[in-house]
mmCIF file of C-alpha atoms in Angstrom:
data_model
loop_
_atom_site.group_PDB
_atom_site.id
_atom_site.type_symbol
_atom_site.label_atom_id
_atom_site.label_comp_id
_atom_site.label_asym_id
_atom_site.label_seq_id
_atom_site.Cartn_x
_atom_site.Cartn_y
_atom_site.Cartn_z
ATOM 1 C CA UNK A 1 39.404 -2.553 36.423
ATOM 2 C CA UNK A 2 35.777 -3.391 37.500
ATOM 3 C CA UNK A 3 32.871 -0.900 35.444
ATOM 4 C CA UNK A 4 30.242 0.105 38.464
ATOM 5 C CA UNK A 5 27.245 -0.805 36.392
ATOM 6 C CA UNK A 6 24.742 1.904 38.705
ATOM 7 C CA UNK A 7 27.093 4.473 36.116
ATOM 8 C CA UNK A 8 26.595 2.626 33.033
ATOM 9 C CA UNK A 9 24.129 4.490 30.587
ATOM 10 C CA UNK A 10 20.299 2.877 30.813
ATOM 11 C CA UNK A 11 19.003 1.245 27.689
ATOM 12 C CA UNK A 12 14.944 1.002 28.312
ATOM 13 C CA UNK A 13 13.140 -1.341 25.479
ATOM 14 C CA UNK A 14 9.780 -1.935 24.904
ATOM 15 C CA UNK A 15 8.968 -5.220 24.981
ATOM 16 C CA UNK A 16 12.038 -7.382 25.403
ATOM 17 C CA UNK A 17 10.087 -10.482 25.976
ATOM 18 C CA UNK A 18 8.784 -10.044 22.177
ATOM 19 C CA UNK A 19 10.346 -10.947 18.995
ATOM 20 C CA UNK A 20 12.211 -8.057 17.232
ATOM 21 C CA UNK A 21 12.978 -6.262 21.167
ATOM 22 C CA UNK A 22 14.368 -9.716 22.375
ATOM 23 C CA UNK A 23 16.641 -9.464 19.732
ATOM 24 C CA UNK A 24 17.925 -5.748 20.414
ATOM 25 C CA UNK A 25 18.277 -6.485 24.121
ATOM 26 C CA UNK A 26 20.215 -9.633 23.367
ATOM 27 C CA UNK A 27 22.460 -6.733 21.184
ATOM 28 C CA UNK A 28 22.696 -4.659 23.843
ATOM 29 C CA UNK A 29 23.502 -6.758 26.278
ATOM 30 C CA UNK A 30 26.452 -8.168 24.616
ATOM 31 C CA UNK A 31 27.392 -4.813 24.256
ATOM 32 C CA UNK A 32 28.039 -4.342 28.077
ATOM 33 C CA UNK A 33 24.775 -2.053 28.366
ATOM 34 C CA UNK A 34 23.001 -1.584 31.368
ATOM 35 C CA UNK A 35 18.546 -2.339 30.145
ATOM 36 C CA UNK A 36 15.168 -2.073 31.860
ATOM 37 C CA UNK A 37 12.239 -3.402 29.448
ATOM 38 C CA UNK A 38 8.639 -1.940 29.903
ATOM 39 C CA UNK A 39 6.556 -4.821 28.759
ATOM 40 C CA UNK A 40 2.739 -5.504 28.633
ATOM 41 C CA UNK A 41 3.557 -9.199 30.141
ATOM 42 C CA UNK A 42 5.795 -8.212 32.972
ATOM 43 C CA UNK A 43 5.085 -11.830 34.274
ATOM 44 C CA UNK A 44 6.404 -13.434 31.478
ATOM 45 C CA UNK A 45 9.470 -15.667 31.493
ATOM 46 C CA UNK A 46 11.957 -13.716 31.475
ATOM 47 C CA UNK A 47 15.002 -15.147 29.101
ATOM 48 C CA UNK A 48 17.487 -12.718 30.157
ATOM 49 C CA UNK A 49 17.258 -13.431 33.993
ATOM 50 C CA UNK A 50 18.508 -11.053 36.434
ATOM 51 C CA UNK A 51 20.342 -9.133 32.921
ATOM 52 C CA UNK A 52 17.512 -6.790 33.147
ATOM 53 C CA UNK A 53 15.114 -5.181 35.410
ATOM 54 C CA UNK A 54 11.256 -5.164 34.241
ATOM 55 C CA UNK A 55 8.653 -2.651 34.761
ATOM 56 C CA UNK A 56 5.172 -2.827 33.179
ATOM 57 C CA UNK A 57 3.367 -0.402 30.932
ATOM 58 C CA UNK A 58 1.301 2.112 32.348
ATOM 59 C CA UNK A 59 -0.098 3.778 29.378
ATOM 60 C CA UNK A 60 -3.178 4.811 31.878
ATOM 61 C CA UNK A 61 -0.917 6.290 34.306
ATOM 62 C CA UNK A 62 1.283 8.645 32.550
ATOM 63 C CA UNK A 63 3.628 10.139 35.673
ATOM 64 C CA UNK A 64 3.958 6.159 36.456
ATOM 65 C CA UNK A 65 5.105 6.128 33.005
ATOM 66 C CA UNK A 66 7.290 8.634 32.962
ATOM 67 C CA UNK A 67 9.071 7.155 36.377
ATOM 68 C CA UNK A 68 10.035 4.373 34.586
ATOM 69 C CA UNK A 69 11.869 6.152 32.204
ATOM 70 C CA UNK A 70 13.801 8.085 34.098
ATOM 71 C CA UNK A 71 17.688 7.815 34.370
ATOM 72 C CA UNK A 72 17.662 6.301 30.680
ATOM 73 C CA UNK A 73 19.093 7.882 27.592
ATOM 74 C CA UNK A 74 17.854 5.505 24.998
ATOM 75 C CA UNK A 75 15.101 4.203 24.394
ATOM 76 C CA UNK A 76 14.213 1.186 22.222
ATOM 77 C CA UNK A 77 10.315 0.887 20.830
ATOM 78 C CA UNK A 78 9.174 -2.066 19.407
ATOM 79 C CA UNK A 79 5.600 -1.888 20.542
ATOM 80 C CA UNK A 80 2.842 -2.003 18.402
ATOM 81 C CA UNK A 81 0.013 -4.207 17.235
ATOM 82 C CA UNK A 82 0.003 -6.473 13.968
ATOM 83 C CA UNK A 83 -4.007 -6.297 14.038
ATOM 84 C CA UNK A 84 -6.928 -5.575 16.320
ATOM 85 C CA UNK A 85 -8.151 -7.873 18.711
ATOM 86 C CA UNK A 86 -10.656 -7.457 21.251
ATOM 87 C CA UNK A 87 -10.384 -4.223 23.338
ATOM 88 C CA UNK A 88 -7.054 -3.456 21.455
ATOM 89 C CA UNK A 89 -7.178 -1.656 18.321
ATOM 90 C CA UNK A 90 -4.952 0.359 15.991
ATOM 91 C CA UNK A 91 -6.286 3.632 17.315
ATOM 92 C CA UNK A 92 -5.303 2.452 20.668
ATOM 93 C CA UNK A 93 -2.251 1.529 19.593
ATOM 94 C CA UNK A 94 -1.231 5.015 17.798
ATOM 95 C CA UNK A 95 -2.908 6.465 21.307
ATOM 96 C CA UNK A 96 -0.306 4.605 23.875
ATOM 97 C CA UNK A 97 2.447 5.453 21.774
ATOM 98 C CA UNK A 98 1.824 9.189 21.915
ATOM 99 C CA UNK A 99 1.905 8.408 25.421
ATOM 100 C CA UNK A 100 5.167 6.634 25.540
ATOM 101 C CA UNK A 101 6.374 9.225 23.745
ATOM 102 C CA UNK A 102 5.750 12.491 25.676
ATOM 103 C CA UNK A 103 6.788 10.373 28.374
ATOM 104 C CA UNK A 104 10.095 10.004 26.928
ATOM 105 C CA UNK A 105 10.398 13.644 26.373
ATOM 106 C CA UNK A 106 9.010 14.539 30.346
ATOM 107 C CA UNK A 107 11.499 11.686 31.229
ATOM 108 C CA UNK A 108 14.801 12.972 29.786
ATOM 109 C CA UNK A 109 15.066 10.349 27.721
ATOM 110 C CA UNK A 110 18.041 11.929 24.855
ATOM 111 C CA UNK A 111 17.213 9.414 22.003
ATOM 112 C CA UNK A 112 14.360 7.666 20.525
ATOM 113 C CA UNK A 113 14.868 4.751 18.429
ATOM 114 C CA UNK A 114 11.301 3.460 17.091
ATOM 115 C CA UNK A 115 10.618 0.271 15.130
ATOM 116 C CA UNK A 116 8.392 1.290 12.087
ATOM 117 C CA UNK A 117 7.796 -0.601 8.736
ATOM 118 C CA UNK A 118 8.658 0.001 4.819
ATOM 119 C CA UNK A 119 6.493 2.534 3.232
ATOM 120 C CA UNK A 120 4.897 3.438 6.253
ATOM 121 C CA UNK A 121 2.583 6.654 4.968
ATOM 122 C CA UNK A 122 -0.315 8.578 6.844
ATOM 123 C CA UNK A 123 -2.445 8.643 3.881
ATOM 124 C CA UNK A 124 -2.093 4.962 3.647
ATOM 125 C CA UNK A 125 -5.403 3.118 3.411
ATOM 126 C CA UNK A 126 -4.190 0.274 5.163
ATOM 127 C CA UNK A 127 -5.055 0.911 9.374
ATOM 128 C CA UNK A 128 -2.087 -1.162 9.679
ATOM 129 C CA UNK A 129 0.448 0.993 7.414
ATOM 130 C CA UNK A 130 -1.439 4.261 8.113
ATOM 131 C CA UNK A 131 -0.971 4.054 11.933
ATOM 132 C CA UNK A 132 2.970 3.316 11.718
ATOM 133 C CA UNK A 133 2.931 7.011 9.180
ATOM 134 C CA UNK A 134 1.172 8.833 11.923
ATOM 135 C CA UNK A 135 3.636 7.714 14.586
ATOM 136 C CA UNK A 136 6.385 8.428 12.356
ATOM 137 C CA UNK A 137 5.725 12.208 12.006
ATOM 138 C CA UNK A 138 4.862 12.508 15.613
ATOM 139 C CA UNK A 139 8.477 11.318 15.974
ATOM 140 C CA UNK A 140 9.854 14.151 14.054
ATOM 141 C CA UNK A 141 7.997 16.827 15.389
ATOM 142 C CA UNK A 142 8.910 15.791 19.092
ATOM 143 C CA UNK A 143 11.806 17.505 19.776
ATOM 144 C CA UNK A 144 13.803 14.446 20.644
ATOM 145 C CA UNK A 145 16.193 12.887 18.721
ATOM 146 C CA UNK A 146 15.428 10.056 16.696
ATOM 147 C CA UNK A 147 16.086 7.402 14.455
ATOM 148 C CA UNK A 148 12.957 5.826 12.684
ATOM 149 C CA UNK A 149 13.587 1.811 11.210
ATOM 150 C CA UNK A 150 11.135 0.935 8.743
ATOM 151 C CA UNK A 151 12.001 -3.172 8.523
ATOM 152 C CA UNK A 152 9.661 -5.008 6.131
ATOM 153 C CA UNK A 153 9.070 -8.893 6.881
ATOM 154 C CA UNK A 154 11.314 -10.454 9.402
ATOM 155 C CA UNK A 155 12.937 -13.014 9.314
ATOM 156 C CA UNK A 156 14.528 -15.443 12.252
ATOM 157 C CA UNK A 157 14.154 -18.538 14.525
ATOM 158 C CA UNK A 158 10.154 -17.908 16.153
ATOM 159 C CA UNK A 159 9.467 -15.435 13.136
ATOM 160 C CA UNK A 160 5.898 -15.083 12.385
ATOM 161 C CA UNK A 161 5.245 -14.836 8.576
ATOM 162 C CA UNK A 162 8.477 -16.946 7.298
ATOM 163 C CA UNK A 163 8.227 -19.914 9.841
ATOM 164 C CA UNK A 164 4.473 -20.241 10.001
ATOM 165 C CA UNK A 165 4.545 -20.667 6.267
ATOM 166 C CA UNK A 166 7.148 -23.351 6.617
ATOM 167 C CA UNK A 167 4.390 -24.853 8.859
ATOM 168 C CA UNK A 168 1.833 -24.831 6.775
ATOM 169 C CA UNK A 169 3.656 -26.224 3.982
ATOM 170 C CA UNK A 170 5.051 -29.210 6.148
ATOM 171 C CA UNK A 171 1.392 -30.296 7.615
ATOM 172 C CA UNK A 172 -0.807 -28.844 4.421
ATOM 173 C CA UNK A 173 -1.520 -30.816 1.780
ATOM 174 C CA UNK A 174 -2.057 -27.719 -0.470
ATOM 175 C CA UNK A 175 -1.012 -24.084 0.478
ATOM 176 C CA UNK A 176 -2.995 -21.281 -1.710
ATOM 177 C CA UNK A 177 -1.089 -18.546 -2.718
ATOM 178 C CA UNK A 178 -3.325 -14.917 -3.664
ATOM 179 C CA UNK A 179 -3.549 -13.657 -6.481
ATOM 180 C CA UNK A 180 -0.632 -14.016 -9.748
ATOM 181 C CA UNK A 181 2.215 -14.477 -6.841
ATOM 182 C CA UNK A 182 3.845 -12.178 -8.655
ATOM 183 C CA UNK A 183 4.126 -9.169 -5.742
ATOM 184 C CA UNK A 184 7.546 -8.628 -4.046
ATOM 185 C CA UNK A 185 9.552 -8.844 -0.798
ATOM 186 C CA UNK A 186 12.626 -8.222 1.038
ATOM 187 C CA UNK A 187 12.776 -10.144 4.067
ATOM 188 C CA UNK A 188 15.373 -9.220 6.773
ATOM 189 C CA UNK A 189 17.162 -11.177 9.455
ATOM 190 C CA UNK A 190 15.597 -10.045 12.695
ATOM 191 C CA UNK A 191 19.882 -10.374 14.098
ATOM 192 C CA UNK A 192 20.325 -6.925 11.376
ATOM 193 C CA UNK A 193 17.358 -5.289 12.238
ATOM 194 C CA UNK A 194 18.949 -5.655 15.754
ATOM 195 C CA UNK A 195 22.029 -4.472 14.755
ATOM 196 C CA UNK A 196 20.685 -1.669 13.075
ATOM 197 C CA UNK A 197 18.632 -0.439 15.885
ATOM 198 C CA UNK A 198 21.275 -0.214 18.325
ATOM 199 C CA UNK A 199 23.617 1.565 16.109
ATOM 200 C CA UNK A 200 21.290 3.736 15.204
ATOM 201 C CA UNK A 201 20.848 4.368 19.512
ATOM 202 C CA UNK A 202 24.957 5.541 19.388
ATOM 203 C CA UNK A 203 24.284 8.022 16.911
ATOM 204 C CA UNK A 204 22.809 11.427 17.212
ATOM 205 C CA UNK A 205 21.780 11.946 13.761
ATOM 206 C CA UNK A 206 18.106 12.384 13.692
ATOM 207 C CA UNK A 207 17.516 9.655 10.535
ATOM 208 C CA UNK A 208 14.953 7.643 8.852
ATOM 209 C CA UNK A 209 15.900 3.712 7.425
ATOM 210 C CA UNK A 210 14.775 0.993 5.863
ATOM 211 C CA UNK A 211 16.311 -2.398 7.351
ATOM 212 C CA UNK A 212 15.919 -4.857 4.291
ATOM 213 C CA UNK A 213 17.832 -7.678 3.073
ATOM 214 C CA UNK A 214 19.646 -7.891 0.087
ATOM 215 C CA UNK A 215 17.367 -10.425 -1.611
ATOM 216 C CA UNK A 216 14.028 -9.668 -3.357
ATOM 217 C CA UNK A 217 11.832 -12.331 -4.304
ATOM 218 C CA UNK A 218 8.449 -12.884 -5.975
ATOM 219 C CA UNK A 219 5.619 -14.519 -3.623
ATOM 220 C CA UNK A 220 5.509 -17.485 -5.516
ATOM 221 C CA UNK A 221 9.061 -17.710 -5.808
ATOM 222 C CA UNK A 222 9.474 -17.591 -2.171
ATOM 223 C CA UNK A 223 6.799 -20.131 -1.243
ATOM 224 C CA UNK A 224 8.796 -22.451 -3.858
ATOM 225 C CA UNK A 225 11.924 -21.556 -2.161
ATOM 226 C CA UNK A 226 11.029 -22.462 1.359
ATOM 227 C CA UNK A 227 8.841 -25.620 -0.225
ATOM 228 C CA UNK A 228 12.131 -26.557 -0.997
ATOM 229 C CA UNK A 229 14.207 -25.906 1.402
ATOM 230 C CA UNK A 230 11.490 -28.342 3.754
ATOM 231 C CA UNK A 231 10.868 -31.207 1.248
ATOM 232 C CA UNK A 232 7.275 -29.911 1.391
ATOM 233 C CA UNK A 233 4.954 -32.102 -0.972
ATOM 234 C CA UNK A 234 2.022 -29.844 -0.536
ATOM 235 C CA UNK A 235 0.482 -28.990 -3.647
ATOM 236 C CA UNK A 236 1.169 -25.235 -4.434
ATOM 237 C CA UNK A 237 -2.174 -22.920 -6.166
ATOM 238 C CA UNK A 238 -3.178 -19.797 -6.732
ATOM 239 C CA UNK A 239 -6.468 -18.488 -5.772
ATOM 240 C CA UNK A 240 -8.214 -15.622 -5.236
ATOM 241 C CA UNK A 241 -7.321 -13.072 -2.703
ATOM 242 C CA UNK A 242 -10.599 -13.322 -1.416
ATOM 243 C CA UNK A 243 -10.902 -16.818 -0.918
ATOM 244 C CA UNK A 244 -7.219 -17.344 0.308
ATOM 245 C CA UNK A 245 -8.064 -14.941 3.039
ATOM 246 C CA UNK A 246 -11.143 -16.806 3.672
ATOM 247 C CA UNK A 247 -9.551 -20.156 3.712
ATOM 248 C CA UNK A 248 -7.027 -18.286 6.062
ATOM 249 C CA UNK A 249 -9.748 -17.684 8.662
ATOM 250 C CA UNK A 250 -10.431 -21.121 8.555
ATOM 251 C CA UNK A 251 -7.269 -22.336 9.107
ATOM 252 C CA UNK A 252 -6.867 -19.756 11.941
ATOM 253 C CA UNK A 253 -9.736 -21.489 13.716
ATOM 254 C CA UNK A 254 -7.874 -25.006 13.814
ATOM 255 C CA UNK A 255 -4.664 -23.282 15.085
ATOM 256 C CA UNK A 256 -6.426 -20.688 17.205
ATOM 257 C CA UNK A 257 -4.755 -17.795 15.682
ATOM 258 C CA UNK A 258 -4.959 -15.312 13.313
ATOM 259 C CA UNK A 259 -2.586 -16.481 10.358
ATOM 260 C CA UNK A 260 -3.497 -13.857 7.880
ATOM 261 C CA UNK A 261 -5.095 -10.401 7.366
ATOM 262 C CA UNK A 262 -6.749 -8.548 4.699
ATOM 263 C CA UNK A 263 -4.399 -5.395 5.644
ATOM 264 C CA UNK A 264 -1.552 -8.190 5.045
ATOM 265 C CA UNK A 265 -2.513 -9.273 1.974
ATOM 266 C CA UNK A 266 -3.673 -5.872 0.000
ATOM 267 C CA UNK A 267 -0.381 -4.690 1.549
ATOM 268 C CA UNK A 268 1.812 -6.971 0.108
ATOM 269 C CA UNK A 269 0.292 -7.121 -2.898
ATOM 270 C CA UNK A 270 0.753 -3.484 -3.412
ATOM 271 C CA UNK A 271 4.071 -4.422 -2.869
ATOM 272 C CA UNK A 272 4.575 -2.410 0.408
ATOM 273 C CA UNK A 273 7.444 -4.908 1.875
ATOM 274 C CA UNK A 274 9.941 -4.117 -0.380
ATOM 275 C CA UNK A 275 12.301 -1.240 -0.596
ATOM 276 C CA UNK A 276 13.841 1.209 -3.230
ATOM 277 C CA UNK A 277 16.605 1.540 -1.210
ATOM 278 C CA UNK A 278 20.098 -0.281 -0.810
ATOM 279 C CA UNK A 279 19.857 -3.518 1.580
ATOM 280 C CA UNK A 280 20.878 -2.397 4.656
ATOM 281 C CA UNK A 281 20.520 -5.952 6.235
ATOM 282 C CA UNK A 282 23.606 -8.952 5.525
ATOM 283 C CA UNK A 283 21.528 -11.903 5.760
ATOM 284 C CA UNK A 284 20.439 -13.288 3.095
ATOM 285 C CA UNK A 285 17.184 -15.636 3.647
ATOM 286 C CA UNK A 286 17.939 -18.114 0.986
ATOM 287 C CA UNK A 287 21.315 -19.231 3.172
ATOM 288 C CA UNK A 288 19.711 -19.111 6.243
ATOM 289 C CA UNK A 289 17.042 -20.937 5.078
ATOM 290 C CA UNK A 290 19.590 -23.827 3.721
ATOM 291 C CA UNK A 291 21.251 -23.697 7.306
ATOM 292 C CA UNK A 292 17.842 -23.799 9.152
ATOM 293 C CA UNK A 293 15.866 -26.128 6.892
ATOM 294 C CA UNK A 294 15.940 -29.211 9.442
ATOM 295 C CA UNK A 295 14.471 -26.911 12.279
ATOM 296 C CA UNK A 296 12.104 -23.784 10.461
ATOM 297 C CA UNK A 297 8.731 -24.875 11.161
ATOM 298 C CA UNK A 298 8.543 -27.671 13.046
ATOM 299 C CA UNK A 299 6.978 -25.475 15.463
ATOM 300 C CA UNK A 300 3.580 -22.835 14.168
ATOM 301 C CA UNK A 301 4.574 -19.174 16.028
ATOM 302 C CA UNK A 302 1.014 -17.845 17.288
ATOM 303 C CA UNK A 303 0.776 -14.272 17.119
ATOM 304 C CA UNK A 304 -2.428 -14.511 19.404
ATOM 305 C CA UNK A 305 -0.357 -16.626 22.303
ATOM 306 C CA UNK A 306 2.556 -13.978 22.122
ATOM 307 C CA UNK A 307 0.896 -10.321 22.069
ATOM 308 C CA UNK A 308 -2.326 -10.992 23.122
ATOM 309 C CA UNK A 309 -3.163 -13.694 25.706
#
């Protein structure tokens, strides 16, 4: 019997030509669903081929908007910003995602399934944390229903945080770690944040989760970890959070990208990437790291090169 894929539910994603929303497409896909992606970079190559159709944002043109996602009952969010850059700011951000989602509602759209972070809080003095809180309750006072994943750092092939550091420590000869070291984090595979996300799109149970592995490590203890998982020599030293950041900036001019911010850093510090809850994700880093040791960063993963140019 042959499925007529024109009756096959629509799965819209933002940004499946990203990191975390190439992942849940890849899900859904090998799931048999039928997915559109609104992207910022709609000419982009596009790794799924003729899988998906592609429509760009239109965040200025909200009935445009709201034409693209119609005929959809999920949809998939991923979009945000990890810090401002040029015309784009947080505030912008938190702006186009109201839009997005009273489009949803004009739309039709019967579930929302947004991509958040851990500890996500509107009084938050972190831009960065405070923005994801604000989206968060204008989630649960929409009317739709939703599922809200608060992942903390991700972890996967092309990850940002885990396989630039891995970079570092393979071309540095000393990598500075702030402060004691002593702050936490739960890193999750980016694979069971996927899987997460698209269960949570087959449910109907308005819900809120973290997606967090089931290790927790100390800074240090992590940068130690992946030191030697890579046969990194680089000298390892603690410095102040100040002048890691600055050294950061620095660093970011060589490789033309911002490596680290000072919402990063006082975030995880204040230990904001780690959970009280029970893992959710399978994974744990410190085998995938093992299996992935020959290949996790040979290559640095710019942030500016894949949201912002």
């Amino acid at each position: 019997m042959t499925i007529d894929i024109e009756t096959q539910e629509l799965n819209v994603i933002t940004g499946a030509f990203g990191y975390t929303g190439k992942y849940i497409t890849r899900k859904l896909l090998s799931l048999g669903k039928r997915v559109k992606t609104i992207t910022g970079h709609p000419n982009r190559p596009n790794p799924f081929g003729n899988q998906i159709s592609i429509a760009p944002f239109h965040f200025d043109n909200p009935a445009e908007l709201i034409k693209n996602l119609q005929g959809a009952t999920t949809l998939y969010n991923t979009y945000w910003v990890r810090f401002p850059y040029g015309k784009i700011t947080y505030d912008k951000a938190v702006a186009h995602t109201k839009i997005l989602i009273n489009a949803a509602k004009e739309a039709g759209i019967r579930r929302l399934v947004h991509i958040s972070i851990t500890n996500a809080s509107e009084e938050s003095p972190f831009p960065y944390f405070r923005g994801k809180g604000i989206l968060e309750n204008v989630i649960i006072h929409s009317n739709l229903s939703y599922a809200i994943i608060r992942p903390t750092v991700i972890f996967g092939h092309e990850d940002i945080l885990i396989n630039n550091i891995a970079w570092f420590l393979r071309k540095l000869p000393v990598f500075a770690i702030p402060g004691e070291g002593d702050y936490r984090l739960q890193p999750v595979f980016v694979e069971d944040v996927a899987e997460i996300a698209v269960n949570a799109g087959q449910s109907n149970d308005n819900m809120e989760t973290d997606a967090v592995g089931p290790e927790i490590f100390r800074y240090e203890e992590l940068i130690r970890l992946i030191a030697g998982k890579v046969q990194s020599k680089a000298r390892i030293v603690h410095l102040r959070p100040g002048l890691a950041l600055f050294l950061s900036k620095f660093i970011g001019y060589m490789v033309n990208d911002m490596v680290l911010t000072r919402d990063e850093v006082e975030g995880l510090m204040e230990n904001l990437l780690v959970s009280t809850n029970q893992p959710t994700g399978k994974t744990r880093l410190s085998d995938w790291l093992s299996q992935n040791a020959s290949i996790v960063g040979t290559c640095y993963a710019s942030e500016l090169t894949r949201h912002y140019r």
